[in-house]
Coordinates of C-alpha atoms in Angstrom, one line a residue:
Chain P
M21 CA 78.4 114.2 125.4
A22 CA 80.7 116.2 123.0
K23 CA 80.3 116.9 119.4
Y24 CA 83.0 116.2 116.8
L25 CA 83.3 117.0 113.2
L26 CA 84.9 114.3 111.0
L27 CA 86.3 115.8 107.8
K28 CA 87.2 113.9 104.7
H29 CA 89.4 115.5 102.1
Y30 CA 89.6 115.2 98.4
R31 CA 93.0 116.9 98.6
G32 CA 95.2 118.3 101.3
A33 CA 95.3 115.3 103.7
P34 CA 98.4 113.1 103.7
A35 CA 98.0 110.3 101.1
A36 CA 96.1 107.2 102.2
V37 CA 97.8 103.8 102.5
N38 CA 95.7 102.2 99.8
D39 CA 95.5 105.2 97.5
V40 CA 93.9 104.1 94.2
P41 CA 91.3 106.2 92.4
M42 CA 87.9 104.6 92.7
D43 CA 87.3 104.3 88.9
Q44 CA 90.2 101.8 88.9
W45 CA 88.6 99.5 91.5
K46 CA 86.6 96.4 90.6
P47 CA 82.8 96.6 90.6
D48 CA 82.4 94.5 93.7
E49 CA 85.0 96.5 95.6
V50 CA 83.0 99.7 94.8
E51 CA 79.8 98.0 96.0
A52 CA 81.5 96.9 99.2
H53 CA 82.7 100.5 99.8
F54 CA 79.2 102.0 99.2
Q55 CA 77.7 99.4 101.5
F56 CA 80.2 100.1 104.2
M57 CA 79.5 103.9 104.1
H58 CA 75.8 103.3 104.2
D59 CA 76.0 100.9 107.1
F60 CA 78.4 103.1 109.1
A61 CA 76.0 106.1 109.1
E62 CA 73.1 103.8 109.9
R63 CA 74.9 102.2 112.8
L64 CA 75.7 105.6 114.3
E65 CA 72.0 106.6 113.9
R66 CA 70.9 103.6 115.8
S67 CA 73.5 104.2 118.6
G68 CA 72.3 107.8 118.9
E69 CA 75.7 109.3 118.0
F70 CA 74.9 110.6 114.5
I71 CA 74.0 114.2 114.0
D72 CA 74.5 115.1 110.4
G73 CA 76.6 114.2 107.4
Q74 CA 76.9 115.8 104.0
A75 CA 79.1 115.3 100.9
L76 CA 80.5 118.3 99.1
S77 CA 81.0 118.8 95.4
P78 CA 84.6 119.1 94.3
D79 CA 83.6 122.3 92.5
G80 CA 84.0 125.5 94.5
M81 CA 85.9 128.7 94.7
W82 CA 87.6 131.1 97.0
V83 CA 85.7 134.4 97.5
R84 CA 86.9 137.6 99.2
S85 CA 85.3 141.1 99.6
D86 CA 87.0 143.7 97.5
G87 CA 85.6 146.6 99.6
G88 CA 82.4 148.6 99.6
G89 CA 80.5 149.0 96.4
R90 CA 82.8 146.6 94.4
P91 CA 81.8 143.0 93.6
P92 CA 83.7 140.3 95.6
V93 CA 86.8 139.0 94.0
T94 CA 87.1 135.2 93.4
D95 CA 90.3 133.2 93.2
G96 CA 88.5 130.9 90.7
P97 CA 88.0 127.2 91.2
F98 CA 90.1 125.5 93.8
A99 CA 93.6 125.1 92.3
E100 CA 95.3 121.7 92.4
T101 CA 97.4 122.7 95.4
K102 CA 94.5 123.7 97.7
D103 CA 93.0 121.7 100.5
L104 CA 89.6 120.4 99.4
I105 CA 87.1 119.1 101.8
A106 CA 85.0 116.2 100.4
G107 CA 82.4 115.9 103.1
W108 CA 81.7 115.9 106.8
M109 CA 80.0 114.0 109.5
V110 CA 79.0 115.4 112.9
I111 CA 78.9 112.9 115.7
D112 CA 77.9 113.4 119.3
V113 CA 79.9 111.0 121.5
D114 CA 80.8 110.4 125.2
S115 CA 84.5 111.0 124.8
Q116 CA 87.4 111.9 122.5
E117 CA 88.4 108.2 122.6
R118 CA 85.1 107.3 121.1
A119 CA 85.5 110.0 118.4
I120 CA 88.9 108.6 117.5
E121 CA 87.6 105.1 117.5
L122 CA 84.8 105.9 115.1
A123 CA 87.1 108.0 112.8
G124 CA 89.5 105.0 112.7
E125 CA 86.7 102.7 111.7
L126 CA 85.6 105.1 108.9
S127 CA 89.2 105.4 107.7
A128 CA 89.3 101.7 107.3
A129 CA 86.5 101.6 104.7
P130 CA 87.2 99.0 102.1
G131 CA 88.9 100.1 98.9
A132 CA 90.9 98.7 96.0
G133 CA 91.6 95.0 96.3
G134 CA 89.1 94.8 99.1
E135 CA 91.8 96.2 101.4
P136 CA 91.1 99.1 103.8
I137 CA 91.8 102.5 102.4
H138 CA 93.5 103.7 105.6
E139 CA 92.8 107.3 104.6
W140 CA 93.4 110.3 106.9
L141 CA 90.4 111.9 108.4
E142 CA 90.4 115.2 110.3
V143 CA 88.7 115.1 113.8
R144 CA 87.7 118.5 115.2
P145 CA 86.0 119.0 118.5
F146 CA 83.2 121.6 118.6
L147 CA 83.6 124.6 120.9
T148 CA 80.9 124.1 123.4
A149 CA 78.4 126.5 125.0
P150 CA 79.6 127.8 128.4
P151 CA 78.4 125.7 131.3
T152 CA 75.1 127.0 132.9
D153 CA 76.7 127.7 136.3
S154 CA 79.4 130.0 135.0
Q155 CA 79.0 133.7 135.7
Chain J
V36 CA 40.5 108.7 115.5
N37 CA 43.0 109.8 112.9
V38 CA 42.4 113.2 111.3
D39 CA 42.2 112.9 107.6
E40 CA 44.9 115.4 107.0
V41 CA 44.4 115.7 103.3
E42 CA 40.7 116.3 103.7
L43 CA 41.5 118.9 106.3
R44 CA 44.0 120.7 104.1
Q45 CA 41.6 120.8 101.2
L46 CA 39.5 123.2 103.2
V47 CA 42.3 125.7 103.8
P48 CA 42.1 127.8 100.7
R49 CA 38.3 128.2 101.2
V50 CA 38.7 129.2 104.8
L51 CA 41.4 131.7 104.0
S52 CA 39.2 133.2 101.2
V53 CA 36.3 133.6 103.7
L54 CA 38.5 135.5 106.1
V55 CA 39.9 137.7 103.3
G56 CA 36.3 138.2 102.0
R57 CA 35.4 139.5 105.5
G58 CA 38.0 142.2 105.1
A59 CA 40.9 140.5 106.9
D60 CA 44.4 141.3 105.4
F61 CA 46.0 138.4 103.7
A62 CA 49.1 138.1 105.9
T63 CA 47.2 138.0 109.2
A64 CA 44.4 135.9 107.8
E65 CA 46.9 133.4 106.6
D66 CA 48.5 133.2 110.1
A67 CA 45.0 132.7 111.6
V68 CA 44.2 129.9 109.3
Q69 CA 47.5 128.2 110.1
E70 CA 46.6 128.5 113.8
A71 CA 43.1 127.0 113.2
L72 CA 44.7 124.2 111.2
I73 CA 47.1 123.3 114.0
R74 CA 44.3 123.3 116.5
A75 CA 42.2 121.1 114.2
L76 CA 44.9 118.6 114.0
S77 CA 44.7 117.9 117.7
A78 CA 41.1 118.8 118.4
W79 CA 39.7 116.5 115.6
E80 CA 41.6 113.6 117.0
A81 CA 39.0 113.4 119.8
E82 CA 36.0 114.3 117.7
R83 CA 35.6 115.3 114.1
P84 CA 33.1 118.3 113.9
A85 CA 29.9 117.8 112.0
D86 CA 30.7 120.9 109.9
P87 CA 34.5 120.9 109.4
T88 CA 34.5 124.0 107.2
G89 CA 32.3 125.9 109.7
W90 CA 34.5 124.8 112.6
L91 CA 37.7 126.0 110.8
I92 CA 36.2 129.3 109.8
T93 CA 35.0 130.0 113.4
V94 CA 38.3 129.1 115.0
A95 CA 40.3 130.9 112.3
W96 CA 38.2 134.0 112.7
R97 CA 38.7 134.0 116.5
A98 CA 42.4 133.5 115.9
F99 CA 42.4 136.4 113.5
L100 CA 40.7 138.7 116.1
D101 CA 43.2 137.7 118.7
L102 CA 46.1 138.4 116.3
I103 CA 44.8 141.9 115.4
R104 CA 44.0 142.7 119.0
S105 CA 47.5 141.9 120.2
E106 CA 48.8 143.8 117.2
S107 CA 46.7 146.8 117.9
A108 CA 47.6 146.7 121.6
R109 CA 51.3 146.8 120.6
H110 CA 50.6 149.8 118.3
D111 CA 47.9 151.4 120.5
R112 CA 45.5 151.2 117.6
E113 CA 41.8 150.7 117.5
V114 CA 40.4 147.3 116.7
R115 CA 38.3 147.6 113.6
F116 CA 36.6 144.3 113.6
D117 CA 33.5 143.3 115.6
T118 CA 33.6 139.9 117.3
E119 CA 30.6 138.9 115.3
P120 CA 31.8 138.2 111.8
P121 CA 30.4 140.2 109.0
A122 CA 28.4 138.0 106.5
G123 CA 30.9 138.4 103.6
A124 CA 30.5 136.8 100.2
V125 CA 30.6 133.0 99.9
P126 CA 34.1 132.3 98.4
S127 CA 34.0 131.0 94.8
A128 CA 36.4 129.0 92.7
D129 CA 37.9 132.3 91.5
D130 CA 38.9 133.1 95.1
T131 CA 41.0 130.0 95.4
L132 CA 42.5 130.6 92.0
R133 CA 43.4 134.1 93.2
L134 CA 45.2 132.6 96.2
Y135 CA 47.3 130.5 93.9
F136 CA 48.2 133.7 91.9
L137 CA 49.0 135.6 95.0
C138 CA 51.3 132.9 96.4
A139 CA 53.1 132.8 93.0
H140 CA 53.6 136.6 93.0
P141 CA 56.3 137.5 90.4
E142 CA 58.2 139.5 93.1
L143 CA 58.7 136.4 95.3
T144 CA 61.8 134.3 95.0
P145 CA 61.1 130.7 94.0
S146 CA 61.8 129.3 97.4
S147 CA 59.4 131.9 99.0
A148 CA 56.7 131.3 96.5
V149 CA 57.0 127.5 97.1
A150 CA 56.8 127.9 100.9
L151 CA 53.9 130.2 100.8
T152 CA 51.9 128.1 98.3
L153 CA 52.4 125.0 100.4
R154 CA 51.1 126.8 103.5
A155 CA 48.3 129.1 102.2
V156 CA 47.0 126.8 99.4
G157 CA 48.3 123.4 100.5
G158 CA 47.5 123.8 104.2
L159 CA 50.8 122.3 105.3
T160 CA 52.2 123.5 108.6
T161 CA 55.4 125.5 108.8
R162 CA 57.0 122.5 110.6
Q163 CA 56.0 120.1 107.8
I164 CA 57.3 122.4 105.1
A165 CA 60.6 122.9 107.0
Q166 CA 61.0 119.2 107.4
A167 CA 60.4 118.6 103.7
Y168 CA 63.0 121.1 102.7
L169 CA 65.4 120.1 105.5
V170 CA 65.7 123.5 107.0
P171 CA 65.0 124.6 110.6
E172 CA 61.4 125.5 111.4
A173 CA 62.4 129.0 112.5
T174 CA 64.1 129.6 109.1
M175 CA 61.0 128.4 107.2
A176 CA 58.7 130.6 109.4
Q177 CA 60.9 133.6 108.5
R178 CA 60.8 132.8 104.8
I179 CA 57.0 132.7 104.9
S180 CA 56.6 135.9 106.8
R181 CA 59.1 137.6 104.5
A182 CA 57.1 136.4 101.5
K183 CA 53.9 137.8 103.0
R184 CA 55.7 141.2 103.6
V185 CA 56.7 141.3 100.0
I186 CA 53.1 140.6 98.9
G187 CA 51.9 143.3 101.3
R188 CA 54.4 145.8 99.9
E189 CA 54.1 144.9 96.2
G190 CA 50.3 144.9 96.5
V191 CA 47.8 142.1 96.1
D192 CA 46.5 143.7 93.0
R193 CA 49.3 142.5 90.7
P194 CA 49.5 138.8 91.5
G195 CA 51.2 136.2 89.4
D196 CA 49.5 134.3 86.6
L197 CA 49.1 130.7 85.6
R198 CA 52.6 130.5 84.2
T199 CA 54.2 131.5 87.6
V200 CA 51.8 129.2 89.4
M201 CA 52.8 126.2 87.2
R202 CA 56.5 126.9 87.7
V203 CA 56.0 126.9 91.5
L204 CA 54.0 123.6 91.4
Y205 CA 56.6 122.0 89.2
L206 CA 59.4 123.0 91.6
V207 CA 57.4 121.4 94.5
F208 CA 57.0 118.3 92.4
N209 CA 60.7 118.0 91.6
E210 CA 61.6 118.2 95.3
G211 CA 60.3 114.7 95.6
Y212 CA 60.2 113.0 98.9
S213 CA 61.9 113.8 102.2
G214 CA 60.7 114.0 105.7
D215 CA 57.1 113.0 106.4
V216 CA 55.5 115.0 103.6
D217 CA 55.3 113.6 100.1
L218 CA 55.9 116.8 98.1
A219 CA 55.4 115.1 94.8
A220 CA 52.0 113.8 95.8
E221 CA 51.2 117.3 97.3
A222 CA 52.2 119.0 94.0
I223 CA 49.9 116.6 92.1
R224 CA 47.0 117.3 94.5
L225 CA 47.5 121.1 94.1
T226 CA 47.8 120.8 90.3
R227 CA 44.7 118.7 90.1
Q228 CA 42.9 121.4 92.1
L229 CA 44.3 124.1 89.8
A230 CA 43.3 122.1 86.7
A231 CA 39.7 122.1 88.0
L232 CA 39.8 125.9 88.5
A233 CA 41.6 127.0 85.4
D234 CA 40.7 125.3 82.2
D235 CA 44.0 125.8 80.4
P236 CA 45.6 122.9 78.4
E237 CA 49.0 123.7 79.8
V238 CA 47.8 123.1 83.3
H239 CA 46.4 119.8 82.2
G240 CA 49.7 119.1 80.5
L241 CA 51.5 119.8 83.7
L242 CA 49.2 117.5 85.6
A243 CA 49.7 114.7 83.1
L244 CA 53.5 115.2 83.2
M245 CA 53.5 114.8 87.0
L246 CA 51.2 111.7 86.9
L247 CA 53.4 110.0 84.3
H248 CA 56.6 110.7 86.2
H249 CA 55.0 109.7 89.5
A250 CA 53.8 106.4 88.0
R251 CA 57.5 105.3 87.6
R252 CA 58.7 106.4 91.1
R253 CA 58.8 102.9 92.6
S254 CA 61.1 101.6 89.9
R255 CA 63.4 104.6 89.9
T256 CA 65.4 103.7 93.0
R257 CA 66.4 100.5 94.8
P258 CA 65.7 100.1 98.5
D259 CA 69.3 101.2 99.3
G260 CA 68.7 104.5 97.4
S261 CA 70.7 103.7 94.3
L262 CA 69.4 104.9 90.9
V263 CA 67.8 102.7 88.3
P264 CA 68.0 104.2 84.8
L265 CA 64.8 104.2 82.7
A266 CA 66.2 101.6 80.3
V267 CA 66.5 98.9 83.0
Q268 CA 63.6 99.8 85.2
D269 CA 61.2 97.1 86.1
R270 CA 58.2 98.3 84.1
S271 CA 55.8 95.9 85.9
Q272 CA 56.3 98.2 88.9
W273 CA 55.0 101.2 87.0
D274 CA 51.6 102.4 88.2
T275 CA 49.3 101.6 85.3
D276 CA 46.4 103.6 86.7
L277 CA 48.4 106.8 86.9
I278 CA 49.9 106.1 83.4
A279 CA 46.4 105.6 81.9
E280 CA 45.1 108.8 83.5
G281 CA 48.2 110.7 82.4
I282 CA 47.9 109.5 78.8
V283 CA 44.2 110.4 78.6
I284 CA 44.8 113.9 80.0
T285 CA 47.7 114.4 77.6
H286 CA 45.6 113.4 74.6
A287 CA 42.7 115.6 75.6
A288 CA 45.0 118.6 76.2
L289 CA 46.9 118.1 72.9
A290 CA 43.5 117.8 71.0
R291 CA 42.8 121.5 71.9
D292 CA 45.7 122.5 69.6
Q293 CA 47.3 125.0 72.0
L294 CA 50.6 123.4 72.5
G295 CA 53.0 124.5 75.2
E296 CA 56.1 123.3 77.0
Y297 CA 54.3 121.2 79.7
Q298 CA 52.1 119.4 77.1
A299 CA 55.2 118.6 75.0
Q300 CA 57.0 117.2 78.0
A301 CA 53.9 115.2 78.9
A302 CA 53.8 113.8 75.3
I303 CA 57.4 112.6 75.7
A304 CA 56.7 111.1 79.1
A305 CA 53.6 109.4 77.7
L306 CA 55.6 107.8 74.9
H307 CA 58.1 106.4 77.5
A308 CA 55.3 105.2 79.7
D309 CA 53.5 103.5 76.8
A310 CA 56.5 101.4 75.7
P311 CA 56.4 97.8 77.0
C312 CA 60.2 97.8 77.0
V313 CA 63.0 100.2 76.1
E314 CA 63.6 98.6 72.7
E315 CA 60.0 99.3 71.7
T316 CA 60.2 103.0 72.6
D317 CA 59.1 105.2 69.8
W318 CA 62.3 107.3 69.8
L319 CA 61.6 109.0 66.4
Q320 CA 58.4 110.5 67.8
I321 CA 60.2 111.4 71.0
V322 CA 62.8 113.4 69.0
E323 CA 59.9 115.1 67.1
W324 CA 58.4 116.1 70.5
Y325 CA 61.8 117.5 71.6
D326 CA 61.9 119.6 68.5
E327 CA 58.4 121.0 69.4
L328 CA 59.6 121.5 73.0
L329 CA 62.5 123.6 71.8
R330 CA 60.1 126.1 70.2
F331 CA 58.8 126.8 73.7
A332 CA 61.8 126.2 75.9
D333 CA 65.1 126.3 74.1
T334 CA 67.3 125.4 77.1
P335 CA 70.5 123.5 77.3
I336 CA 68.8 120.8 79.4
V337 CA 66.1 120.2 76.7
R338 CA 68.9 120.1 74.1
L339 CA 70.8 117.6 76.3
N340 CA 67.8 115.3 76.6
R341 CA 67.1 115.7 72.9
A342 CA 70.7 114.4 72.2
V343 CA 70.0 111.2 74.1
A344 CA 66.8 110.7 72.1
V345 CA 68.6 111.4 68.8
G346 CA 71.2 108.8 69.8
E347 CA 68.5 106.2 70.3
A348 CA 66.6 107.1 67.2
D349 CA 69.4 107.7 64.7
G350 CA 72.4 106.1 66.3
A351 CA 75.2 107.2 68.5
P352 CA 77.1 109.3 65.9
A353 CA 73.9 111.4 65.3
G354 CA 73.5 111.7 69.1
L355 CA 77.1 112.9 69.5
A356 CA 76.5 115.4 66.7
A357 CA 73.5 116.7 68.6
L358 CA 75.4 116.8 71.8
A359 CA 78.2 118.9 70.2
E360 CA 75.8 121.8 70.1
V361 CA 74.9 121.6 73.8
D362 CA 76.5 124.0 76.3
E363 CA 79.6 122.5 77.9
Q364 CA 78.6 123.7 81.3
V365 CA 75.2 122.1 81.5
P366 CA 74.9 119.5 84.4
R367 CA 75.0 115.9 83.4
R368 CA 76.5 116.6 80.0
D369 CA 79.4 114.3 80.8
A370 CA 77.1 111.5 81.7
V371 CA 75.3 111.8 78.4
A372 CA 78.6 112.0 76.5
A373 CA 79.8 108.9 78.3
Y374 CA 76.7 107.0 77.4
L375 CA 76.8 108.0 73.7
H376 CA 80.6 107.2 73.4
E377 CA 80.0 103.8 75.0
K378 CA 77.2 103.2 72.5
N379 CA 79.6 104.3 69.8
G380 CA 82.2 101.8 70.9
D381 CA 84.7 104.3 72.2
L382 CA 85.1 102.6 75.6
E383 CA 88.2 104.2 76.8
L384 CA 86.8 107.7 76.4
A385 CA 83.5 106.5 77.9
V386 CA 85.2 105.3 81.1
R387 CA 87.0 108.7 81.4
L388 CA 83.7 110.5 80.9
Y389 CA 81.8 108.4 83.4
A390 CA 84.5 109.1 86.0
E391 CA 84.2 112.8 85.2
A392 CA 80.4 112.6 85.4
A393 CA 80.8 111.0 88.8
R394 CA 83.1 113.8 89.9
R395 CA 80.6 116.5 88.8
A396 CA 77.4 114.7 89.8
P397 CA 74.9 116.9 91.6
S398 CA 73.8 114.2 94.1
L399 CA 75.4 111.3 95.9
A400 CA 73.0 108.8 94.3
E401 CA 74.1 110.1 90.9
R402 CA 77.7 110.1 91.8
D403 CA 77.6 106.5 92.9
H404 CA 75.6 105.6 89.8
Q405 CA 78.1 107.1 87.4
M406 CA 81.0 105.6 89.3
R407 CA 79.4 102.2 88.9
Q408 CA 79.1 102.8 85.1
A409 CA 82.8 103.7 85.0
V410 CA 84.0 100.6 86.9
R411 CA 81.6 98.3 85.0
L412 CA 83.0 99.5 81.7
N413 CA 86.6 99.5 82.9
Q414 CA 86.2 95.9 83.9
G415 CA 84.8 94.7 80.6
R416 CA 87.3 96.7 78.5
P417 CA 89.9 94.6 76.7
G418 CA 93.4 95.2 78.1
A419 CA 92.1 97.0 81.2

């Protein structure tokens, strides 16, 4: 088994095919989307492939140490140009093919007009622990 | 045989007090009681002892001796305790109250005070507390031992008071339900116990507030986790026994004429619980109670909630005027603004504000809820 991080972005990913802000969708399209997301996580839990998933607030900031004794500096809230992660899901799957398959399904969540969103998701393999037989 | 866990946990403060009364230090005694509790959970499956308290005290005392022996072996110190326990005084209600105060020591961070209270007074295991707060068990164990080190350093002579204890219990209550421990129910149990130990109308106010909120919990979310606002909740699902009890406790506390913030909040919750439907809610009285509450707790959150009540009592323009005085940064302000503007007929602005409220929502359930409001309104808007 290998763990993968699926990352969804508010910003910074290439534009989705069906790129309409959710507040412009119809109520039943929004419901279908919520249902899909709910069912997706539940299905992975049942198949034993779900590890964790969390959504992130779009509010946040960049912080850097400014040296000993001084308070850290912040770059303020994420500017419009900066990459902004919306949430993650960690899955534990048998192969990279399976990770890609699942990310593909998630990317096709229904959106405006009932059509799949086709959004870009980032798929990142975890670095693993060294094998037990290595010296 | 299933161990009645709540019954078992009720014995914990008493057992801990006995050990401390025999001269054991708080931190080690607390570990020993936890050890005895975990053993009881498995041993009592087979056979419940005739004298559960005596059983726990004996096992906890032995565990305490083992702990200080291994400790003294590490530090090459002499063991000061005989195997035969000293008689010690029988713990009184004051000893349990003292435990509450100790666990709500003002030097503890809120998360530490919460964890320590749940373990030393509530008798939950570290694992259960960790699960309830969705953190690893090792992290929670560290948090608890750090809390005990702070108490050891700051001294057990300057514990917290009722005010700090009530804040801790209210934090536990608001955490709600996750994992296999119902923290809201546990907070109610501990507050009930506290109300029996400390006859203060504010403690009764806090208990009433919890009961009145707890009574509505079934109607607050749908099975899929989505939120149901108060106005459209199915009131037939409200727990009428809890409401009746909450209202009686509220009235009895208020009659003592020593108003405080928890009693004022309980009075507001009682007015909501008493209304057969949202239209029959006594909003004028609710606004009056918010004005009372402001005297004790003038916070942006209280002012935000007051603006909602003013909007219901005196109309949306009055509500918006009240909202204008609320700090821009307070969470959920956009949601209230959206609601009041919708009520005022400014639908375009309301849609924008609902979408903004969704963007800034502090939880997924709230985000989804505000997004539903935005699309509902956008749909019905002429020209949309």
